[in-house]
Every structure is written in structure tokens, then in C-alpha cells.
Amino acid sequence: MFTKVAPSKDSSRRLQLSSLVPWCSEGMIVCKKINVLCLLQEELKIPPTVEIGTYGAAPDPPPPLSSDPSNKLSSEDEASRSFGFGTITELQNLTESGIRHIDAEEPSKRNASYSIMASLPFPSTGAEEMVVACSFLVIPYDDYNGGAYGEGGGLEVEVRRRAVLPSLHIKFLSVMVNKVFCRCALRLVEKLRPYAINGASVNMEEKFSQLTLDVIGLSLFNYNFDSLTSDSPVIDAVYTALKEAESRSTDILPYWKAHLLRKIIPRQIKAEKAVTIIRETVEELIAKCKEIVDAEGEQINGEDYVNDSDPSILRFLLATRDEVSSVQLRDHLLSMLVAGHETTGSVLTWTLYLLSKDSSALAKAQEEVDNVLGGKFPTYDDVKELKYLTRCIHESMRLYPHPPVLIRRALVADVLPGNFKINVGQDIMISVYNIHRSPQVWDGAEDFMPERFDLEGPVPNETNTNFRFIPFSGGPRKCVGDQFALLEAIIALTIFLQNLNFELVPDQKIGMTTGATIHTTNVGFFGHYYKHFLHFLNLIA
Ligand code: HEM
């Protein structure tokens, strides 16, 4: 998305948003590929292998935890299984029509991922999926694995979450606001100033991607990618690996699982090299940090421990001295790098885009920023007062959720609300995009209306919206970085709005293309056909 910038103060904080980075293949091709994949899987009777965001070779399909389907709940039990906000029966009542018929008569003839995808009518109302989302996102690890950012089995995910969650405490977040988020955002503004002065347009998707890479590097390992300023082999490697992860999520066949092919196909050779560079860099950072922690005999003092000279998550994790190997630590950190980089960059891109299309919302957000901060840097406490801007970000995540689809693989046979019969090894895909844009779920579903989320009410999440709003997913696999990401996005936009005005470069046809997140693209389609097409694409991408 290209934008034109102008310095704030005198005339304006104006930046022109314009065209786009087609990172991924054009949408129609993606959706055809997935269809073909599903048909092939059905034909060959192999479990689906759609993966998003994994590094390196994918693990083998997990063995079922329970080989005895009779251990499953009876239908009465099923109906009364509680999900914290109601039983399945109540959930079904959330939609007027309940779940639509979805080829449930002959489930054994189909692979469920195909079955579920094919039988939800396109465009789906979103309401059906909301009900399913309510139920299976909150089911414990043992029953479903696979997430948007990796396929780790239940235990692996639990270990990872237990390891990283304590590091994201409030004190850490407030230190990050000051030491990392504000500084990186200011650096972005400095980088944009020349564009503003010269009246040149700028690709904001690229700039936000660089910003969020710098932020996540500093926060995770106190490593400055400095991608806003420079190019380096490590930055190249990160982008190559991320792009590969995204491409794999839409490849027709997972040919890259074959060891030999990984050694001869140029794209795979490049990807393997990139992953090696990243792994070695992170291993080096871990080793260095470990040396310092050991030399200082550092001991953690309390749950909200932050080291002043190095407040990173790596330092916290090493100082806690939990039983975790360097390889595990490296993989925890890399999964956070993948999960936390492009997502936040995309949220920033689309929020800016939406604000550029709605001058009254933009004016309100700018006014709030000026009133609350009066030109000073935002602190952790100030963020609570930036209510309108925060709702703009929520509304942007409603319209453009990243990732647009959540994936789970069933480890045991199950029956979801609406009598969706699920067999072991089958994939279930929930289109967050459809839920978030469903007219049965939202009034003015396609409109950008930040006020729909009460400014004085609680921050919207999956629980207080009954799974109508699930940008960070929900249940045991919910995003661990939700608070971090929200703060990062609020601070970046605040500093951006304080310093720059912006407008879209006129006459652009901005569209979407999906990978692990929704990217902007100027390969556009118009009107109803385009929307219809996207609905379809996002349901199965
Ligand atoms: C606005 C930005 C972000 C969005 C929209 C987002 C959204 C999500 C979603 C939807 C999931 C998948 C959950 C599922 O499969 O049910 C997820 C997982 C995850 N996110 Fe985020 N995320 C964001 C930023 C971050 C950041 C900044 C971090 C790290 C600091 C992070 C760390 C993770 C991790 C580690 C997982 C995997 C959890 C697991 O393996 O169970 N995310 N995120």
C-alpha cells in the first residue's frame, strides 16, 4: 500500500497511501490450489497437510491420542458440555437458523476438511462458523492440535505456552512501551520524513513490516535487526523464511517434505539456507545471553522480573532457569518471531488504510491523540486513555483478521455443534473473516465503525463477545502476544498520527491477497464479484 507523507504541524500530517506488495500468489490461484489439494487428499485418503507458518520440515501427522472413539461423549453429554459462556445447545440458539445442513449424512465418504469446507455454502453466513468456533477453539489440547502458526502437538504447545507466557507480564510490557515501541515508531517517522518533505509516495506495508521486525527482534532477544535502516543477510533470511512459510500454506502438494526435493529445488535450497542463518543467529544470541546470565549469577526476583540493561524475553527465560534446552528456547523464540511480526504489521497497514478512507474517524483519532498526549510520548498508562484509537484497531482486526482462517486437526473423533461429524486426522478450518463480516453476527458488518465497540466498555475479546470477535483466537491456543501486539500497534499509530498526516495515493485499486495474514494488493477486482470472491477465498485459504 503506497502512501504519501507530509510533515505534521504546519500544514498537515499527510502521507499518501498507495499500492501494494503482492507477496503471495494472486487469490484465485490460491483458492484453486487448495481445492485441488483437498480433492487429492480425498482421493488418496491422506490427512490434509495445510500448514501455515512452520519453519523447516513439517512433523509427521500426530497419532491419535485415543484409539477408542467410544470414549467420546454421548450426545446428551455433548449437548451439556460447558464452554464457560453456555452449553452447545445455547450456542446453537445463538443463530436463528442454527447450523445449516452440511453433508452430514455421508461423512465417512469424505475427508472432513474437504467436507466442512465444501459443504458450508459460499459465501457462508459466518454465523454457522461462529458456533463451531465457539466450541472447538475452547476444547483442550488433547482433542485438536495444529494452530495458525504451527502444528505442534498438544503437549508441545502446552510446554511452549507455559514457557513463554510468564515473560509477557505487565511490567515487561510497560518497559517495552518506553524502550522499544516508542523508539522504533519514532525511527519509522524519521524514515518517513524525507518522503513527506519531497511529496513522494511510500509503501506502508513494507515500512510497517520493517517496524514490527525491529520491535520483535529487540523484544525477544535484544537484537536490533534495524531493518528500517539497513539490509543484512539476517533480515533477508527472515523474509525468505517467512515467505516460504506462507507459500507452503498454499502449495498444492507438500513436495518440500521430501528430503531429496528440498536439496534440489532452488526455492527450497534458498529457504533452507535462510532457516540455517536464522537458527545460527538466534543460537548465538542465546549463547551470549547465557554467558552473561551465568557470569552475573543472575537470579530472578519475583514474577515481574525485568533486567534493566536487557529487558528481553530471552533474558527473562534464561534468568528463570527453567528446565528448557537451548534448542527448545530457540524454537520458542522463533515461533514468537513468526507469530508476532507479520500479524502486527498487517494490522497497522489495514488500520491506516481504513483511517485514510474515513476522514471523520481519522480526525477523531488525531484529536484524541492530541488531547490525551499534548505532543508527548505515550506511556503504558496513557494507552488506556487512547480509547477511540484502540477501537479503530479492533475494528480493523474485525474487518481484516490475521490470520483470516484458523485450523485445527482432530486427534479424536468428535461431533461438533450442528452434528458436524469429525473423524480422526481431519482438519477443520474456521473462517474468522466470515464470522467477522457476517451480517447475521454484526450490524453494518462491512462498514468501518470503531464506535460499535463501546468506548467505556471492556476491551472486546472472544469471551465478552461470545466468540463474535476472535482476532486472537480463543481457548487454550489463544495468541499469547495479544496484549503485546495491541500495545505495539497503539503506540506505533499514536506516534505516526502525532507526526504525520497522510492520504491514499488517488486512483488505486486496493485489494487483498491471503497468506498467513491478509496482504494488500493492487491487483484489484470490483464490486460485488470481488467481495464474493474474497468471501470464498477466505473460507478455505
Ligand atoms: C495483532 C497482532 C497479532 C494477531 C492478530 C495474532 C493472532 C494470533 C492468532 C489468531 C493465533 C492463533 C491461535 C489459534 O490457532 O487458535 C496466534 C497464535 C500465536 N501468537 Fe499471535 N497474534 C498477534 C501478535 C502476536 C505477537 C506480537 C506475539 C508475540 C509476542 C504473538 C505470539 C503468538 C504465539 C506464540 C502463538 C502460538 C500460540 C500457540 O502455539 O498455541 N502473537 N496469534
XYZ file of C-alpha atoms and ligand atoms in Angstrom:
584
model
C 0.000 0.000 0.000
C 1.625 3.247 -1.052
C 1.063 6.348 0.939
C 2.127 9.937 0.592
C 3.539 11.617 3.655
C 3.883 15.189 4.747
C 5.273 16.514 7.998
C 2.704 17.401 10.582
C 2.423 20.716 12.419
C 2.475 23.433 9.757
C 0.030 22.147 7.220
C -0.709 18.596 7.900
C 0.397 15.186 8.956
C -0.140 13.928 5.474
C 1.069 10.711 3.969
C -0.260 9.213 0.750
C -1.053 5.545 0.948
C -0.555 3.624 -2.224
C -0.025 0.336 -3.785
C 0.845 -2.932 -2.685
C 3.053 -5.858 -2.257
C 1.687 -8.994 -3.818
C 3.660 -11.298 -1.546
C 1.650 -14.288 -2.266
C 0.119 -15.712 -5.370
C -2.926 -13.999 -6.708
C -6.025 -15.031 -4.832
C -7.886 -17.103 -7.408
C -4.883 -19.339 -7.875
C -4.552 -19.850 -4.157
C -8.106 -20.923 -3.840
C -7.901 -23.296 -6.779
C -4.785 -24.843 -5.321
C -6.479 -25.541 -2.057
C -9.433 -27.093 -3.792
C -7.158 -29.349 -5.769
C -5.255 -30.264 -2.638
C -8.428 -31.246 -0.881
C -9.666 -33.324 -3.784
C -6.355 -35.107 -3.988
C -6.370 -35.779 -0.308
C -9.821 -37.138 -0.511
C -8.841 -39.342 -3.411
C -5.654 -40.618 -1.822
C -7.198 -40.909 1.639
C -4.375 -38.971 3.213
C -4.867 -36.479 6.004
C -4.770 -32.886 4.842
C -1.495 -31.092 5.236
C -2.316 -27.443 5.131
C 0.276 -25.686 7.220
C 0.811 -22.081 7.962
C 3.896 -20.553 9.425
C 6.121 -23.502 10.196
C 9.881 -23.444 9.822
C 11.730 -26.369 8.327
C 10.279 -29.749 7.785
C 6.799 -30.412 8.971
C 6.331 -33.100 11.592
C 4.566 -36.338 10.737
C 0.843 -36.406 11.331
C 0.265 -36.977 15.039
C -1.005 -40.343 16.258
C -4.492 -40.318 17.695
C -4.432 -39.962 21.456
C -7.401 -42.185 21.873
C -7.935 -45.068 19.508
C -11.294 -45.827 21.000
C -13.970 -43.499 19.648
C -16.464 -44.931 22.105
C -14.647 -42.930 24.761
C -16.224 -39.876 23.257
C -19.081 -38.088 24.947
C -22.628 -39.206 24.320
C -24.881 -36.748 22.524
C -26.516 -35.778 25.858
C -23.117 -35.148 27.386
C -22.148 -33.280 24.256
C -25.132 -31.021 24.476
C -24.388 -30.097 28.041
C -20.657 -29.635 27.690
C -19.990 -26.227 29.116
C -17.744 -23.716 27.423
C -17.736 -21.042 30.062
C -20.397 -18.972 28.384
C -23.082 -21.555 27.765
C -23.740 -25.049 26.564
C -23.589 -26.142 22.968
C -27.377 -26.048 22.853
C -27.286 -22.416 23.884
C -24.604 -21.757 21.341
C -26.723 -23.240 18.605
C -29.514 -20.943 19.642
C -27.232 -18.013 19.015
C -28.030 -18.257 15.347
C -31.581 -18.003 14.184
C -31.380 -20.883 11.785
C -28.866 -22.971 13.665
C -26.268 -24.832 11.698
C -27.094 -25.369 8.065
C -27.144 -28.854 6.618
C -23.599 -29.791 5.688
C -23.375 -33.182 4.070
C -23.545 -34.855 7.423
C -25.282 -37.967 6.023
C -22.209 -39.462 4.490
C -19.296 -38.067 6.400
C -17.287 -41.268 6.062
C -17.057 -40.777 2.311
C -15.320 -37.507 2.726
C -12.296 -36.099 4.313
C -13.640 -33.696 6.889
C -11.508 -30.798 5.911
C -12.948 -31.096 2.425
C -16.356 -31.897 3.757
C -16.539 -28.925 6.030
C -15.077 -26.596 3.502
C -17.195 -27.808 0.639
C -20.444 -28.003 2.465
C -20.553 -24.615 4.067
C -22.246 -22.648 1.308
C -20.199 -19.863 -0.225
C -20.319 -17.195 0.880
C -21.081 -18.643 4.284
C -23.154 -16.558 6.652
C -20.373 -16.688 9.193
C -22.900 -17.447 11.897
C -22.503 -21.192 11.450
C -18.805 -20.915 11.772
C -19.091 -18.774 14.861
C -20.941 -21.560 16.607
C -18.357 -24.112 15.578
C -15.575 -21.732 16.547
C -17.119 -21.278 19.973
C -16.998 -24.954 20.576
C -13.826 -26.292 19.152
C -11.458 -23.438 19.872
C -12.026 -23.941 23.555
C -11.599 -27.704 23.504
C -8.410 -28.760 25.328
C -5.187 -29.572 23.515
C -5.768 -33.284 23.691
C -8.613 -33.256 21.195
C -7.385 -30.914 18.486
C -3.940 -29.772 17.536
C -2.486 -27.573 14.847
C -2.654 -23.847 15.010
C -2.288 -20.980 12.664
C 1.433 -20.836 13.311
C 2.484 -24.405 13.584
C 1.438 -27.916 14.019
C 2.868 -28.749 17.384
C 1.043 -31.475 19.243
C -0.863 -30.763 22.417
C 2.000 -31.310 24.803
C 4.463 -29.314 22.741
C 2.118 -26.351 22.611
C 1.423 -26.544 26.305
C 5.138 -26.580 27.077
C 5.714 -23.607 24.816
C 2.897 -21.601 26.296
C 3.936 -22.376 29.851
C 7.481 -21.311 28.993
C 6.772 -18.011 27.281
C 3.615 -16.701 28.932
C 5.207 -15.554 32.219
C 7.672 -13.386 30.292
C 4.856 -11.217 28.905
C 3.879 -9.682 32.271
C 2.670 -6.117 32.761
C 5.993 -4.695 33.897
C 7.709 -6.151 30.837
C 5.047 -4.607 28.599
C 5.363 -1.182 30.201
C 9.165 -1.290 29.805
C 8.710 -2.297 26.161
C 6.427 0.686 25.537
C 9.139 3.061 26.557
C 12.303 1.281 25.495
C 11.195 -0.377 22.280
C 7.758 0.558 20.909
C 8.136 4.344 21.154
C 11.721 4.370 19.933
C 11.084 2.155 16.931
C 7.961 4.135 15.998
C 9.926 7.356 16.187
C 12.586 5.873 13.950
C 9.869 5.000 11.435
C 8.645 8.596 11.495
C 12.186 9.823 10.890
C 12.477 7.459 7.939
C 9.207 8.751 6.512
C 10.010 12.442 6.877
C 12.008 12.706 3.615
C 9.050 11.206 1.742
C 6.843 13.797 3.366
C 9.124 16.655 2.505
C 9.577 15.530 -1.098
C 5.926 14.635 -1.544
C 6.889 11.105 -2.597
C 4.656 8.115 -2.093
C 5.711 5.293 0.179
C 4.835 1.628 0.528
C 3.465 1.445 4.050
C 3.004 -2.311 4.132
C 6.745 -2.633 3.688
C 7.521 0.055 6.279
C 5.228 -1.449 8.896
C 6.711 -4.852 8.242
C 10.183 -3.410 8.898
C 8.960 -1.642 12.025
C 7.429 -4.774 13.505
C 10.506 -6.843 12.670
C 12.679 -4.347 14.547
C 10.264 -4.368 17.506
C 10.038 -8.146 17.772
C 13.831 -8.584 17.444
C 14.524 -6.155 20.281
C 11.752 -7.522 22.476
C 12.597 -11.180 22.003
C 16.384 -11.218 22.036
C 17.524 -7.618 22.410
C 18.688 -7.897 18.795
C 18.410 -4.897 16.544
C 17.569 -6.018 13.016
C 17.497 -2.323 12.159
C 15.561 -3.270 9.074
C 14.120 0.239 8.810
C 17.614 1.469 8.074
C 19.649 -1.313 6.569
C 19.694 -4.561 4.654
C 21.511 -7.544 6.077
C 21.757 -11.267 5.385
C 19.797 -11.935 8.561
C 16.941 -9.675 7.507
C 16.920 -11.283 4.058
C 16.869 -14.678 5.710
C 13.923 -13.749 7.927
C 11.895 -12.540 4.953
C 12.841 -15.565 2.857
C 11.778 -17.936 5.643
C 8.540 -16.090 6.318
C 7.695 -16.036 2.638
C 8.436 -19.737 2.354
C 6.217 -20.467 5.332
C 3.451 -18.520 3.662
C 3.949 -20.224 0.303
C 3.830 -23.648 1.920
C 0.459 -22.816 3.341
C -0.901 -22.633 -0.216
C 1.201 -25.173 -2.122
C -0.808 -27.825 -3.974
C 1.307 -30.680 -2.656
C 3.712 -30.636 0.264
C 6.576 -31.673 -2.007
C 9.016 -29.906 0.318
C 8.521 -32.730 2.802
C 10.621 -34.915 0.519
C 14.231 -34.671 1.671
C 15.658 -35.049 -1.837
C 13.467 -32.336 -3.343
C 14.492 -29.961 -0.597
C 18.070 -30.392 -1.796
C 17.480 -29.717 -5.497
C 14.665 -27.192 -5.845
C 16.143 -23.657 -5.814
C 13.339 -22.170 -3.698
C 13.829 -24.891 -1.089
C 17.617 -24.554 -1.121
C 17.217 -20.819 -0.517
C 14.686 -21.450 2.255
C 16.914 -23.993 3.996
C 19.851 -21.595 3.873
C 17.674 -18.861 5.329
C 16.461 -21.061 8.172
C 20.062 -22.049 8.926
C 21.130 -18.386 9.120
C 18.242 -17.562 11.440
C 18.823 -20.564 13.669
C 22.545 -19.853 13.948
C 21.941 -16.183 14.713
C 19.437 -16.982 17.438
C 21.619 -19.758 18.865
C 24.483 -17.260 19.065
C 22.265 -14.752 20.850
C 21.147 -17.414 23.293
C 24.725 -18.491 23.974
C 25.890 -14.911 24.559
C 22.980 -14.104 26.832
C 23.510 -17.355 28.749
C 27.153 -16.435 29.333
C 26.144 -13.075 30.790
C 23.416 -14.545 32.977
C 25.804 -17.252 34.252
C 28.636 -14.777 34.826
C 26.374 -12.446 36.772
C 24.784 -15.360 38.619
C 21.528 -13.618 37.871
C 18.546 -14.861 39.830
C 15.026 -13.916 39.104
C 13.450 -11.824 41.827
C 9.710 -12.088 41.531
C 7.324 -12.859 38.740
C 7.550 -9.376 37.259
C 11.306 -9.502 36.836
C 12.844 -7.264 34.168
C 16.566 -6.784 33.662
C 17.305 -3.069 33.182
C 20.118 -3.426 30.678
C 18.442 -6.215 28.709
C 14.690 -6.435 29.268
C 14.214 -9.033 26.502
C 12.127 -12.174 26.730
C 15.274 -14.240 26.152
C 16.937 -12.726 29.223
C 13.830 -13.413 31.290
C 13.616 -17.006 30.117
C 17.290 -17.662 30.832
C 17.151 -15.986 34.206
C 14.179 -18.090 35.270
C 16.469 -21.107 34.774
C 13.566 -23.359 33.903
C 14.419 -26.755 32.500
C 14.438 -25.861 28.844
C 17.120 -26.762 26.313
C 18.723 -24.176 24.032
C 17.051 -25.796 21.059
C 13.641 -25.561 22.719
C 14.360 -21.984 23.680
C 15.402 -21.186 20.125
C 12.208 -22.700 18.769
C 10.027 -20.855 21.309
C 11.624 -17.589 20.287
C 11.360 -18.304 16.577
C 7.706 -19.234 16.841
C 7.094 -15.886 18.534
C 9.064 -14.122 15.809
C 6.888 -15.705 13.129
C 3.650 -15.191 15.026
C 4.346 -11.648 16.149
C 5.893 -9.960 13.162
C 3.720 -10.012 10.071
C 0.456 -10.059 12.027
C 1.073 -6.748 13.757
C 2.473 -5.237 10.554
C -0.702 -6.182 8.706
C -2.924 -4.772 11.453
C -1.096 -1.450 11.189
C -1.329 -1.414 7.388
C -5.062 -2.062 7.282
C -5.837 0.327 10.137
C -4.045 3.112 8.311
C -5.869 2.189 5.149
C -9.267 2.302 6.891
C -8.465 5.632 8.530
C -7.367 7.045 5.191
C -10.797 6.161 3.791
C -12.719 7.714 6.682
C -11.776 11.313 7.310
C -14.098 11.709 10.287
C -12.658 8.658 12.081
C -9.165 9.908 11.306
C -9.959 13.366 12.682
C -11.371 11.812 15.887
C -8.304 9.636 16.344
C -5.951 12.578 15.768
C -7.917 14.760 18.153
C -7.812 12.092 20.851
C -4.074 11.624 20.441
C -3.514 15.389 20.704
C -5.857 15.778 23.702
C -4.501 12.850 25.684
C -0.821 13.407 24.988
C -0.411 17.042 24.037
C 2.622 16.116 21.927
C 4.460 13.982 24.487
C 5.405 10.326 24.077
C 2.734 7.850 25.135
C 3.339 5.791 28.281
C 1.793 2.476 29.249
C -0.827 4.317 31.344
C -1.664 6.792 28.572
C -2.706 3.930 26.322
C -5.780 3.308 28.496
C -6.970 6.808 27.570
C -6.494 6.323 23.838
C -9.851 4.598 23.663
C -11.001 5.642 20.218
C -7.719 4.800 18.536
C -7.753 1.425 20.271
C -11.260 0.742 18.944
C -10.086 1.709 15.443
C -7.503 -1.064 15.733
C -10.120 -3.529 16.993
C -12.415 -2.615 14.140
C -9.565 -3.061 11.686
C -8.889 -6.544 13.131
C -12.576 -7.330 12.745
C -12.580 -6.408 9.065
C -9.114 -7.804 8.340
C -8.282 -10.626 10.776
C -4.761 -12.083 10.644
C -4.710 -14.947 10.018
C -8.106 -14.968 8.278
C -8.561 -18.688 8.908
C -7.910 -20.864 11.962
C -7.037 -24.507 11.501
C -7.318 -27.500 13.811
C -6.654 -31.183 13.184
C -8.807 -33.650 15.083
C -6.876 -36.128 17.207
C -10.018 -37.964 18.249
C -13.383 -38.472 16.597
C -15.869 -35.805 17.593
C -19.233 -34.294 16.841
C -19.334 -30.536 16.660
C -22.439 -28.406 17.182
C -24.802 -28.842 14.266
C -23.938 -32.516 14.064
C -20.681 -31.936 12.204
C -19.089 -35.366 12.458
C -15.354 -35.186 12.683
C -13.020 -38.135 12.115
C -9.525 -38.567 13.462
C -6.926 -36.750 11.363
C -9.382 -34.396 9.741
C -8.791 -30.690 9.511
C -11.320 -28.088 10.468
C -10.977 -24.587 9.184
C -12.811 -21.690 10.710
C -13.005 -18.537 8.674
C -12.581 -15.716 11.150
C -13.015 -13.439 8.151
C -16.536 -14.771 7.558
C -17.531 -14.574 11.208
C -16.249 -11.036 11.471
C -18.092 -9.921 8.332
C -21.327 -11.812 8.777
C -24.498 -9.677 8.701
C -26.038 -12.286 10.997
C -23.400 -11.559 13.565
C -22.763 -7.829 13.124
C -24.861 -4.810 12.232
C -23.283 -2.979 9.316
C -20.871 -5.882 9.035
C -18.933 -4.479 6.086
C -18.643 -0.947 7.491
C -15.757 0.546 9.430
C -17.410 1.681 12.682
C -14.959 1.880 15.586
C -17.797 3.068 17.864
C -19.508 -0.312 17.584
C -17.203 -1.306 20.444
C -18.319 0.707 23.462
C -15.541 3.171 24.336
C -16.321 2.862 28.031
C -16.840 -0.879 27.920
C -14.283 -3.639 28.298
C -11.702 -4.243 25.603
C -13.533 -6.586 23.209
C -12.360 -10.179 23.202
C -13.724 -13.616 22.384
C -15.351 -14.118 25.787
C -17.207 -10.835 26.160
C -18.450 -11.021 22.548
C -19.497 -14.685 22.711
C -16.943 -15.555 20.037
C -18.240 -12.959 17.626
C -14.854 -11.247 17.731
C -11.874 -13.603 17.674
C -8.874 -11.828 16.123
C -6.567 -13.511 18.621
C -8.485 -16.804 18.540
C -9.665 -18.224 21.886
C -9.280 -21.114 24.288
C -6.056 -22.929 25.052
C -4.341 -21.854 21.801
C -5.254 -18.209 22.011
C -2.491 -15.835 20.954
C -0.048 -15.336 23.826
C 1.074 -11.980 22.427
C -2.329 -10.248 22.260
C -1.562 -7.536 24.832
C 1.913 -7.033 23.434
C 0.557 -6.673 19.891
C -2.221 -4.294 20.826
C 0.144 -2.038 22.757
C 2.680 -2.104 19.957
C 0.056 -1.165 17.367
C -1.443 1.611 19.515
C 1.963 3.167 20.208
C 3.052 2.957 16.565
C -0.139 4.587 15.311
C -0.116 7.221 18.036
C 3.385 8.369 17.182
C 2.595 8.193 13.495
C -0.521 10.364 13.916
C 1.316 12.801 16.166
C 3.882 13.442 13.496
C 2.410 12.835 10.067
C -0.651 13.383 8.002
C -1.404 11.037 5.186
C -3.682 10.297 2.307
C -4.085 7.460 -0.143
C -2.463 7.970 -3.491
C -5.538 8.568 -5.628
C -6.983 6.138 -8.168
C -5.561 2.979 -6.668
C -7.445 -0.251 -6.760
C -6.530 -1.782 -3.473
C -7.387 -5.406 -2.940
C -6.456 -8.298 -0.718
C -4.491 -11.454 -1.059
C -4.084 -14.016 1.655
C -1.184 -15.922 3.071
C -0.649 -16.278 6.788
C -2.094 -12.760 7.021
C -4.163 -10.655 4.634
C -1.874 -8.617 2.408
C -2.800 -5.621 0.381
C -2.670 -5.852 -3.355
C -3.487 -3.539 -6.172
C -4.416 -6.394 -8.451
C -7.991 -5.426 -7.889
C -11.435 -6.620 -8.674
C -14.518 -4.534 -8.360
C -17.835 -4.527 -6.650
C -19.901 -7.478 -5.766
C -17.874 -10.014 -7.678
C -14.743 -9.073 -5.834
C -16.324 -9.309 -2.424
C -17.963 -12.557 -3.281
C -14.681 -13.913 -4.488
C -12.895 -12.889 -1.318
C -15.512 -14.468 0.847
C -14.927 -17.689 -0.947
C -11.213 -17.396 -0.824
C -11.061 -16.700 2.857
C -13.266 -19.523 3.834
C -10.820 -22.046 2.538
C -7.450 -20.339 2.340
C -2.113 -8.044 16.041
C -1.189 -8.982 16.050
C -1.472 -10.419 16.305
C -2.564 -11.157 15.951
C -3.805 -10.684 15.195
C -2.326 -12.503 16.431
C -3.226 -13.531 16.280
C -2.946 -14.838 16.615
C -3.801 -15.942 16.322
C -5.156 -15.846 15.637
C -3.173 -17.054 16.775
C -3.627 -18.479 16.534
C -4.324 -19.114 17.613
C -5.034 -20.360 17.137
O -4.539 -21.123 16.301
O -6.113 -20.554 17.638
C -1.923 -16.652 17.356
C -1.007 -17.510 17.924
C 0.173 -17.106 18.489
N 0.604 -15.811 18.670
Fe -0.299 -14.168 17.985
N -1.116 -12.549 17.052
C -0.565 -11.305 17.018
C 0.637 -10.910 17.558
C 1.469 -11.714 18.298
C 2.681 -11.284 18.948
C 3.215 -9.847 18.945
C 3.247 -12.371 19.540
C 4.493 -12.486 20.368
C 4.987 -11.530 21.105
C 2.378 -13.494 19.247
C 2.607 -14.776 19.665
C 1.821 -15.856 19.305
C 2.192 -17.233 19.560
C 3.484 -17.715 20.234
C 1.160 -18.014 19.047
C 1.072 -19.522 19.023
C 0.392 -19.989 20.253
C 0.380 -21.497 20.276
O 1.270 -22.115 19.729
O -0.562 -22.024 20.828
N 1.315 -13.050 18.502
N -1.813 -15.301 17.245
